[in-house]
Amino acid sequence: MPATPAWPPKSLPRLFVRMPLSEGVAVELDAKQVNYLANVLRMGEDAELLLFDGASGEWLARIAEAGRKRMTLTVGRKTREPETIPDVWLAFAPVKRAQTDWLVEKATELGAARLLPVITQRTIAERVKLERLEAIAIEAAEQCGRTRLPEVDEPVSLKALLMSRDPQRRLYFADEGGGDPAASAFAPGPSLILTGPEGGFTEEERALVRSADKAVPISLGPRILRAETAALAALATYMAVAGDWLPDRLIDS
Ligand code: SAM
């Protein structure tokens, strides 16, 4: 049986909290969360919602005390165990802010385990703000039903990425110059997908990446995709042929 979506069966609001959750624990929400529940959703005492902490799964919680600026919840029963996320990382050259935000949101929805902004020779992105990308990933995880957040890394240079990489992690290099068709190249197991900036990789970079251990150049079809489209198309294809869009027994085998 293919995986069933975590959404839409639950219509309760879902929030990520930065503290370990367990039954009976009291949770104090931050100001932004209080504003969202109290003023946007108009929730008050005794209303229920779902919480996750990125590690222990998902929990039903009840509002024990509600003020306009302060809210305390009591954690009840566990509603879901933490899910298994395929071990696939996405290294992408950041593009303009709005497109990078979109990429991070969608990659989180698609189930990337880790997001790594990579600075290449032709990257022209404005400064990448890690905190902002983390906040976008949290919101996307809250919305799509993930119980684990993707890790979001500080940007690194392409050379640093290649040097620090575990060679056991297969490197799928989206090469607009051609490669194995992505749908037949991807295989379950630790994977790193690498996509380039709007201007593409330089010849020097292409040679460097192609010579890396366990590097597999992949093609995403006959059209040149925008950088953010390429990253998400590659990730979606991975999930479909080697990730968790497959029956459970095939994941990470
Ligand atoms: N300026 C480059 C050119 O005209 O050849 C295009 C770069 S493309 C906008 C940005 C990145 O998306 C590329 O570096 C590559 O990683 C990826 N990409 C786009 N289309 C692709 C395709 N058909 N196959 C593989 N990778 C692709």
CSV table of C-alpha atoms and ligand atoms in Angstrom, one decimal:
chain,number,residue,atom,x,y,z
A,1,MET,CA,0.0,0.0,0.0
A,2,PRO,CA,1.4,3.4,-0.9
A,3,ALA,CA,1.9,5.8,2.0
A,4,THR,CA,-1.2,7.7,3.2
A,5,PRO,CA,-0.9,11.5,3.6
A,6,ALA,CA,-0.7,12.8,7.1
A,7,TRP,CA,-3.0,15.6,5.9
A,8,PRO,CA,-5.9,16.2,5.7
A,9,PRO,CA,-7.3,13.8,8.4
A,10,LYS,CA,-6.6,16.2,11.2
A,11,SER,CA,-8.1,19.7,11.1
A,12,LEU,CA,-6.7,20.9,14.4
A,13,PRO,CA,-4.0,23.6,14.3
A,14,ARG,CA,-0.4,22.1,14.5
A,15,LEU,CA,2.5,23.9,16.2
A,16,PHE,CA,6.1,23.1,16.6
A,17,VAL,CA,7.6,23.8,20.1
A,18,ARG,CA,11.2,23.9,21.2
A,19,MET,CA,10.9,21.6,24.2
A,20,PRO,CA,10.6,17.9,24.7
A,21,LEU,CA,7.0,16.8,24.8
A,22,SER,CA,5.4,14.1,26.9
A,23,GLU,CA,2.0,13.4,28.5
A,24,GLY,CA,1.1,15.9,31.3
A,25,VAL,CA,3.8,18.5,30.5
A,26,ALA,CA,2.9,22.2,30.5
A,27,VAL,CA,3.9,24.2,27.5
A,28,GLU,CA,4.2,28.0,27.4
A,29,LEU,CA,3.8,29.3,23.9
A,30,ASP,CA,5.9,32.1,22.4
A,31,ALA,CA,4.4,35.5,21.5
A,32,LYS,CA,3.9,34.7,17.8
A,33,GLN,CA,2.1,31.5,18.6
A,34,VAL,CA,-0.1,33.1,21.2
A,35,ASN,CA,-1.1,35.8,18.7
A,36,TYR,CA,-1.9,33.1,16.1
A,37,LEU,CA,-4.1,31.0,18.4
A,38,ALA,CA,-5.7,33.8,20.4
A,39,ASN,CA,-6.1,36.6,17.8
A,40,VAL,CA,-6.1,34.8,14.4
A,41,LEU,CA,-7.9,31.5,15.2
A,42,ARG,CA,-9.7,33.0,18.3
A,43,MET,CA,-9.0,29.9,20.4
A,44,GLY,CA,-9.5,30.0,24.1
A,45,GLU,CA,-9.4,27.8,27.2
A,46,ASP,CA,-10.1,24.1,26.6
A,47,ALA,CA,-9.6,24.3,22.8
A,48,GLU,CA,-7.4,21.5,21.4
A,49,LEU,CA,-4.5,21.5,19.1
A,50,LEU,CA,-1.6,19.3,18.0
A,51,LEU,CA,2.1,19.8,19.0
A,52,PHE,CA,5.3,18.3,17.8
A,53,ASP,CA,8.9,18.8,19.0
A,54,GLY,CA,10.8,17.4,16.0
A,55,ALA,CA,11.8,14.2,17.9
A,56,SER,CA,9.0,12.5,19.8
A,57,GLY,CA,6.1,12.5,17.3
A,58,GLU,CA,2.9,14.4,17.6
A,59,TRP,CA,0.8,15.2,20.7
A,60,LEU,CA,-2.8,16.4,21.4
A,61,ALA,CA,-2.7,19.4,23.7
A,62,ARG,CA,-5.4,21.5,25.4
A,63,ILE,CA,-5.2,25.2,26.2
A,64,ALA,CA,-5.2,25.4,30.0
A,65,GLU,CA,-4.8,29.1,30.4
A,66,ALA,CA,-5.5,31.7,27.7
A,67,GLY,CA,-4.7,35.4,27.8
A,68,ARG,CA,-4.1,37.8,24.9
A,69,LYS,CA,-0.4,37.7,25.5
A,70,ARG,CA,0.2,34.5,27.3
A,71,MET,CA,-1.0,30.9,26.8
A,72,THR,CA,-0.3,27.7,28.6
A,73,LEU,CA,-1.1,24.3,27.2
A,74,THR,CA,-1.3,20.9,28.8
A,75,VAL,CA,0.0,18.0,26.7
A,76,GLY,CA,-2.3,15.0,26.5
A,77,ARG,CA,-1.9,11.7,24.5
A,78,LYS,CA,0.4,11.0,21.7
A,79,THR,CA,-1.4,11.1,18.4
A,80,ARG,CA,1.5,9.9,16.1
A,81,GLU,CA,4.9,8.4,16.4
A,82,PRO,CA,7.7,10.2,14.6
A,83,GLU,CA,7.8,9.3,10.9
A,84,THR,CA,10.8,7.9,9.1
A,85,ILE,CA,12.1,10.5,6.7
A,86,PRO,CA,14.1,9.2,3.7
A,87,ASP,CA,17.8,10.0,4.1
A,88,VAL,CA,17.9,12.5,1.3
A,89,TRP,CA,19.6,15.9,1.5
A,90,LEU,CA,19.1,18.8,-0.9
A,91,ALA,CA,22.1,21.0,-1.6
A,92,PHE,CA,21.0,24.0,-3.7
A,93,ALA,CA,22.5,27.2,-4.9
A,94,PRO,CA,20.4,30.0,-3.3
A,95,VAL,CA,18.6,32.2,-5.8
A,96,LYS,CA,16.6,35.4,-5.1
A,97,ARG,CA,15.0,35.7,-1.7
A,98,ALA,CA,11.4,34.9,-2.7
A,99,GLN,CA,12.4,31.9,-4.8
A,100,THR,CA,14.7,30.6,-2.1
A,101,ASP,CA,11.9,30.9,0.5
A,102,TRP,CA,9.6,29.0,-1.9
A,103,LEU,CA,12.2,26.3,-2.5
A,104,VAL,CA,12.7,25.8,1.3
A,105,GLU,CA,9.0,25.6,1.9
A,106,LYS,CA,8.4,23.1,-0.9
A,107,ALA,CA,11.4,21.0,-0.1
A,108,THR,CA,10.2,20.7,3.5
A,109,GLU,CA,6.8,19.6,2.3
A,110,LEU,CA,8.4,17.1,-0.1
A,111,GLY,CA,10.3,15.5,2.8
A,112,ALA,CA,13.9,16.6,2.5
A,113,ALA,CA,15.9,15.5,5.6
A,114,ARG,CA,18.4,18.3,5.3
A,115,LEU,CA,18.7,21.5,3.3
A,116,LEU,CA,22.2,22.9,2.5
A,117,PRO,CA,22.6,26.2,0.7
A,118,VAL,CA,25.7,26.1,-1.5
A,119,ILE,CA,27.6,29.0,-2.8
A,120,THR,CA,28.9,28.4,-6.3
A,121,GLN,CA,30.9,30.6,-8.7
A,122,ARG,CA,27.7,32.0,-10.3
A,123,THR,CA,25.5,32.3,-7.2
A,124,ILE,CA,24.2,35.8,-7.1
A,125,ALA,CA,21.8,35.5,-4.1
A,126,GLU,CA,21.6,38.2,-1.6
A,127,ARG,CA,22.7,37.2,1.9
A,128,VAL,CA,21.1,33.9,3.0
A,129,LYS,CA,19.5,34.3,6.5
A,130,LEU,CA,19.5,31.0,8.3
A,131,GLU,CA,17.0,32.0,10.9
A,132,ARG,CA,14.5,33.0,8.2
A,133,LEU,CA,14.9,29.7,6.3
A,134,GLU,CA,14.5,27.8,9.6
A,135,ALA,CA,11.3,29.7,10.3
A,136,ILE,CA,10.0,28.9,6.8
A,137,ALA,CA,10.8,25.2,7.3
A,138,ILE,CA,9.0,25.1,10.6
A,139,GLU,CA,5.9,26.7,9.1
A,140,ALA,CA,5.9,24.2,6.2
A,141,ALA,CA,6.4,21.3,8.6
A,142,GLU,CA,3.4,22.5,10.8
A,143,GLN,CA,1.2,22.7,7.7
A,144,CYS,CA,2.2,19.5,6.0
A,145,GLY,CA,2.1,17.1,9.0
A,146,ARG,CA,5.8,16.4,9.4
A,147,THR,CA,6.8,15.5,12.9
A,148,ARG,CA,10.5,16.0,12.2
A,149,LEU,CA,12.0,19.2,10.9
A,150,PRO,CA,14.6,19.3,8.1
A,151,GLU,CA,18.0,20.4,9.3
A,152,VAL,CA,18.9,23.8,7.7
A,153,ASP,CA,22.6,24.5,7.3
A,154,GLU,CA,24.6,27.7,7.1
A,155,PRO,CA,25.7,28.3,3.5
A,156,VAL,CA,29.0,26.7,2.5
A,157,SER,CA,31.1,26.9,-0.7
A,158,LEU,CA,30.7,24.1,-3.2
A,159,LYS,CA,34.3,23.1,-2.6
A,160,ALA,CA,33.7,22.9,1.2
A,161,LEU,CA,30.6,20.8,0.6
A,162,LEU,CA,32.5,18.3,-1.6
A,163,MET,CA,35.4,18.1,0.9
A,164,SER,CA,33.2,17.6,3.9
A,165,ARG,CA,30.9,15.1,2.3
A,166,ASP,CA,30.8,11.4,3.4
A,167,PRO,CA,31.6,9.5,0.2
A,168,GLN,CA,29.1,6.8,1.2
A,169,ARG,CA,26.4,9.3,0.6
A,170,ARG,CA,25.6,9.1,-3.1
A,171,LEU,CA,25.8,12.5,-4.8
A,172,TYR,CA,23.2,13.2,-7.5
A,173,PHE,CA,24.4,16.1,-9.5
A,174,ALA,CA,21.7,17.8,-11.6
A,175,ASP,CA,23.7,18.6,-14.7
A,176,GLU,CA,22.0,20.7,-17.4
A,177,GLY,CA,24.8,19.3,-19.7
A,178,GLY,CA,23.2,15.9,-19.4
A,179,GLY,CA,23.4,12.8,-17.3
A,180,ASP,CA,21.4,9.6,-16.4
A,181,PRO,CA,17.6,10.2,-16.4
A,182,ALA,CA,16.8,11.1,-12.8
A,183,ALA,CA,13.9,8.6,-12.6
A,184,SER,CA,16.2,5.6,-13.2
A,185,ALA,CA,19.3,7.0,-11.5
A,186,PHE,CA,17.9,7.5,-8.0
A,187,ALA,CA,18.3,4.6,-5.6
A,188,PRO,CA,17.2,4.3,-1.9
A,189,GLY,CA,19.9,5.0,0.7
A,190,PRO,CA,21.8,8.0,1.9
A,191,SER,CA,21.6,10.6,-0.9
A,192,LEU,CA,22.6,14.2,-1.6
A,193,ILE,CA,21.0,16.0,-4.5
A,194,LEU,CA,22.9,19.0,-5.8
A,195,THR,CA,21.4,21.7,-8.1
A,196,GLY,CA,23.0,24.8,-9.4
A,197,PRO,CA,22.3,28.6,-9.6
A,198,GLU,CA,20.4,30.5,-12.4
A,199,GLY,CA,23.6,30.8,-14.4
A,200,GLY,CA,24.4,27.1,-14.0
A,201,PHE,CA,27.7,25.5,-12.9
A,202,THR,CA,30.9,26.6,-14.5
A,203,GLU,CA,32.9,24.1,-16.5
A,204,GLU,CA,35.4,23.9,-13.7
A,205,GLU,CA,32.7,23.1,-11.2
A,206,ARG,CA,31.1,20.5,-13.4
A,207,ALA,CA,34.4,18.7,-13.7
A,208,LEU,CA,35.0,19.0,-10.0
A,209,VAL,CA,31.6,17.5,-9.1
A,210,ARG,CA,31.7,14.8,-11.7
A,211,SER,CA,35.1,13.6,-10.4
A,212,ALA,CA,33.8,13.3,-6.8
A,213,ASP,CA,33.4,9.8,-5.3
A,214,LYS,CA,29.9,8.3,-5.9
A,215,ALA,CA,28.8,11.3,-8.0
A,216,VAL,CA,26.0,10.5,-10.5
A,217,PRO,CA,25.2,13.2,-13.0
A,218,ILE,CA,21.5,13.3,-13.6
A,219,SER,CA,19.3,14.8,-16.2
A,220,LEU,CA,15.9,16.3,-15.4
A,221,GLY,CA,14.6,16.1,-18.9
A,222,PRO,CA,15.1,18.0,-22.2
A,223,ARG,CA,14.1,21.5,-20.9
A,224,ILE,CA,16.3,23.9,-18.9
A,225,LEU,CA,14.5,24.3,-15.6
A,226,ARG,CA,14.8,27.3,-13.3
A,227,ALA,CA,17.1,26.7,-10.4
A,228,GLU,CA,14.3,26.3,-7.8
A,229,THR,CA,12.1,24.2,-10.2
A,230,ALA,CA,15.1,21.9,-10.8
A,231,ALA,CA,15.7,21.4,-7.1
A,232,LEU,CA,12.1,20.5,-6.4
A,233,ALA,CA,11.7,18.4,-9.5
A,234,ALA,CA,14.7,16.4,-8.5
A,235,LEU,CA,13.5,15.9,-4.9
A,236,ALA,CA,10.0,14.9,-6.1
A,237,THR,CA,11.4,12.4,-8.5
A,238,TYR,CA,13.6,11.0,-5.7
A,239,MET,CA,10.6,10.6,-3.4
A,240,ALA,CA,8.6,8.9,-6.2
A,241,VAL,CA,11.2,6.3,-7.2
A,242,ALA,CA,13.5,5.9,-4.1
A,243,GLY,CA,11.8,7.7,-1.2
A,244,ASP,CA,8.6,7.5,0.8
A,245,TRP,CA,6.1,7.7,-2.0
A,246,LEU,CA,6.8,4.0,-2.3
A,247,PRO,CA,5.5,1.1,-0.2
A,248,ASP,CA,7.2,1.2,3.2
A,249,ARG,CA,9.4,-1.9,2.6
A,250,LEU,CA,11.4,0.0,-0.1
A,251,ILE,CA,12.3,3.0,2.0
A,252,ASP,CA,16.0,3.3,2.7
A,253,SER,CA,16.5,-0.4,2.1
B,1,SAM,N1,22.2,28.8,-17.4
B,1,SAM,C1,22.2,27.4,-17.5
B,1,SAM,C2,22.1,27.0,-19.0
B,1,SAM,O1,21.5,27.8,-19.7
B,1,SAM,O2,22.6,26.0,-19.3
B,1,SAM,C3,20.9,26.9,-16.8
B,1,SAM,C4,21.0,26.7,-15.3
B,1,SAM,S1,19.5,26.1,-14.6
B,1,SAM,C5,18.6,27.6,-14.7
B,1,SAM,C6,19.9,26.0,-12.9
B,1,SAM,C7,20.3,24.6,-12.4
B,1,SAM,O3,19.1,23.8,-12.5
B,1,SAM,C8,21.4,23.9,-13.2
B,1,SAM,O4,22.7,24.3,-12.7
B,1,SAM,C9,21.0,22.5,-12.9
B,1,SAM,O5,21.6,22.0,-11.6
B,1,SAM,C10,19.5,22.4,-12.8
B,1,SAM,N2,18.9,22.1,-14.1
B,1,SAM,C11,18.0,22.8,-14.8
B,1,SAM,N3,17.5,22.1,-15.8
B,1,SAM,C12,18.1,20.9,-15.8
B,1,SAM,C13,18.0,19.7,-16.6
B,1,SAM,N4,17.2,19.6,-17.6
B,1,SAM,N5,18.7,18.6,-16.2
B,1,SAM,C14,19.5,18.7,-15.1
B,1,SAM,N6,19.7,19.7,-14.3
B,1,SAM,C15,19.0,20.8,-14.6
